[in-house]
Short mmCIF file of C-alpha atoms in Angstrom, two decimals:
data_model
loop_
_atom_site.label_atom_id
_atom_site.label_comp_id
_atom_site.label_asym_id
_atom_site.label_seq_id
_atom_site.Cartn_x
_atom_site.Cartn_y
_atom_site.Cartn_z
CA MET A 53 0.00 0.00 0.00
CA ALA A 54 2.83 2.41 0.84
CA ILE A 55 4.48 1.84 -2.53
CA MET A 56 1.26 2.32 -4.45
CA HIS A 57 0.50 5.54 -2.57
CA GLU A 58 3.96 6.96 -3.35
CA TRP A 59 3.72 6.00 -7.00
CA GLN A 60 0.22 7.42 -7.43
CA THR A 61 1.21 10.71 -5.77
CA ILE A 62 4.12 11.16 -8.19
CA LEU A 63 2.03 10.22 -11.21
CA ASP A 64 -0.71 12.66 -10.14
CA ARG A 65 1.91 15.44 -10.11
CA GLY A 66 2.99 14.65 -13.69
CA GLY A 67 6.13 12.79 -12.76
CA ALA A 68 7.24 9.31 -13.70
CA VAL A 69 8.01 6.23 -11.65
CA ILE A 70 10.54 3.57 -12.56
CA SER A 71 10.46 0.45 -10.43
CA LEU A 72 12.58 -2.64 -10.24
CA PHE A 73 11.37 -5.71 -8.39
CA VAL A 74 14.16 -7.90 -7.00
CA ASP A 75 13.37 -11.39 -5.74
CA LEU A 76 16.41 -12.93 -4.12
CA ARG A 77 16.66 -16.56 -5.11
CA LYS A 78 17.60 -18.96 -2.30
CA ALA A 79 17.88 -15.99 0.05
CA PHE A 80 17.47 -18.04 3.22
CA ASP A 81 20.16 -20.45 2.04
CA SER A 82 22.62 -17.59 1.56
CA VAL A 83 22.62 -15.97 5.00
CA ASN A 84 26.17 -15.70 6.28
CA HIS A 85 26.01 -16.45 10.01
CA THR A 86 29.18 -14.51 10.80
CA ILE A 87 27.84 -11.33 9.22
CA VAL A 88 24.52 -11.66 11.08
CA LEU A 89 26.27 -12.15 14.41
CA HIS A 90 28.53 -9.12 13.75
CA LYS A 91 25.47 -7.01 12.95
CA LEU A 92 23.83 -8.06 16.22
CA TYR A 93 27.01 -7.16 18.09
CA ALA A 94 27.22 -3.78 16.29
CA ARG A 95 23.65 -3.05 17.42
CA HIS A 96 24.66 -3.64 21.04
CA VAL A 97 22.46 -6.70 21.45
CA PRO A 98 23.32 -8.29 24.82
CA TYR A 99 25.94 -11.01 24.58
CA CYS A 100 23.64 -13.64 26.13
CA LEU A 101 21.15 -13.10 23.26
CA ILE A 102 23.89 -13.24 20.62
CA LYS A 103 25.11 -16.50 22.15
CA TRP A 104 21.55 -17.88 22.14
CA PHE A 105 21.07 -16.76 18.54
CA PHE A 106 24.36 -18.42 17.54
CA SER A 107 23.09 -21.70 19.00
CA TYR A 108 19.92 -21.27 16.91
CA LEU A 109 21.95 -20.76 13.72
CA ASN A 110 24.54 -23.43 14.52
CA ARG A 111 22.98 -26.48 12.85
CA GLU A 112 24.12 -29.76 11.40
CA GLN A 113 22.42 -32.08 8.99
CA ARG A 114 22.87 -35.51 7.51
CA VAL A 115 21.05 -37.77 5.10
CA ARG A 116 19.50 -41.12 5.96
CA VAL A 117 18.61 -43.69 3.32
CA GLU A 118 17.00 -46.74 4.86
CA MET A 119 19.37 -47.64 7.69
CA LYS A 120 22.48 -45.88 6.36
CA HIS A 121 23.48 -42.38 7.44
CA SER A 122 25.85 -39.88 5.90
CA SER A 123 28.27 -38.00 8.11
CA TRP A 124 27.12 -34.79 9.77
CA VAL A 125 27.70 -31.53 7.87
CA GLN A 126 27.85 -28.11 9.53
CA LEU A 127 25.49 -25.49 8.00
CA ASN A 128 27.30 -22.15 7.87
CA ALA A 129 25.05 -20.10 5.59
CA GLU A 130 21.44 -20.93 6.13
CA VAL A 131 18.50 -20.04 8.34
CA PRO A 132 15.53 -22.32 8.95
CA GLN A 133 12.63 -21.49 6.68
CA GLY A 134 9.19 -21.48 8.20
CA SER A 135 10.51 -20.20 11.50
CA TRP A 136 9.73 -16.82 13.02
CA LEU A 137 13.39 -15.90 13.22
CA GLY A 138 14.21 -16.78 9.59
CA PRO A 139 12.63 -13.70 7.97
CA LEU A 140 13.81 -11.44 10.80
CA THR A 141 17.36 -12.72 10.36
CA PHE A 142 17.29 -11.98 6.66
CA LEU A 143 15.87 -8.49 7.23
CA LEU A 144 18.66 -7.81 9.73
CA LEU A 145 21.17 -8.91 7.10
CA ILE A 146 19.89 -6.52 4.42
CA ASP A 147 18.80 -3.70 6.74
CA ASP A 148 21.68 -1.41 5.78
CA LEU A 149 21.15 -1.96 2.07
CA ALA A 150 20.42 1.59 0.96
CA PRO A 151 20.81 2.59 -2.67
CA SER A 152 20.19 6.27 -3.49
CA CYS A 153 16.54 5.68 -4.36
CA LEU A 154 13.39 4.64 -2.55
CA ILE A 155 13.60 1.06 -1.37
CA HIS A 156 10.96 -1.21 0.13
CA LYS A 157 12.06 -4.49 1.68
CA CYS A 158 9.81 -7.40 2.45
CA VAL A 159 12.02 -10.27 3.54
CA ASP A 160 13.66 -11.56 0.32
CA ASP A 161 11.69 -9.29 -2.03
CA THR A 162 13.01 -5.79 -2.56
CA THR A 163 11.52 -3.01 -4.67
CA LEU A 164 13.68 -0.15 -5.91
CA THR A 165 11.76 2.95 -6.99
CA GLU A 166 13.13 5.94 -8.84
CA ILE A 167 11.03 9.06 -9.02
CA LEU A 168 11.47 11.34 -12.00
CA LYS A 169 9.96 14.81 -11.72
CA HIS A 170 9.40 14.92 -15.46
CA ARG A 171 8.54 11.98 -17.69
CA LYS A 172 11.43 12.74 -20.07
CA ASP A 173 14.14 12.87 -17.39
CA THR A 174 17.01 10.39 -17.63
CA SER A 175 16.83 7.36 -15.37
CA SER A 176 19.59 6.27 -12.97
CA MET A 177 17.95 2.91 -12.19
CA GLN A 178 20.87 0.92 -13.63
CA ALA A 179 23.25 2.62 -11.19
CA PHE A 180 20.84 2.03 -8.29
CA PHE A 181 20.52 -1.64 -9.23
CA SER A 182 24.30 -2.06 -9.57
CA SER A 183 24.75 -0.49 -6.14
CA CYS A 184 22.09 -2.82 -4.74
CA LEU A 185 23.74 -5.90 -6.26
CA LEU A 186 27.13 -4.94 -4.90
CA GLY A 187 25.66 -4.45 -1.43
CA LEU A 188 23.83 -7.77 -1.57
CA ASN A 189 26.96 -9.61 -2.67
CA LEU A 190 28.90 -8.12 0.21
CA MET A 191 26.21 -8.91 2.77
CA ILE A 192 25.11 -12.37 1.71
CA TRP A 193 27.59 -14.33 -0.28
CA LEU A 194 30.89 -13.49 1.42
#
């Protein structure tokens, strides 16, 4: 609703709106635990909560076929999907993603919006998107 209101206001004033919808594929599988924990620390979250959150993220998995099991594998870049903390963790990860345009974040879906005062103005959306991609690469896939 907020996006639609902003767009309609600009269009009513004779401006133009350029939007780019970004859906991050496998976003929950790409969450770097170290970066998330550093962000919690930087926000002065109490150490006991960071330690608890680390135990939540610190998971292992293995595969069982009939009665045979694979060895355990540590998961270093993943948050459980379907949990309450999964989306919040991802939002914490991308919270400081801030290209020089309007941005709306809804978990792994992000909308970049450029407002042009006049319909014939030149767009900078490619630069905004490149900035966004660089930021995402630094925050997620390191």
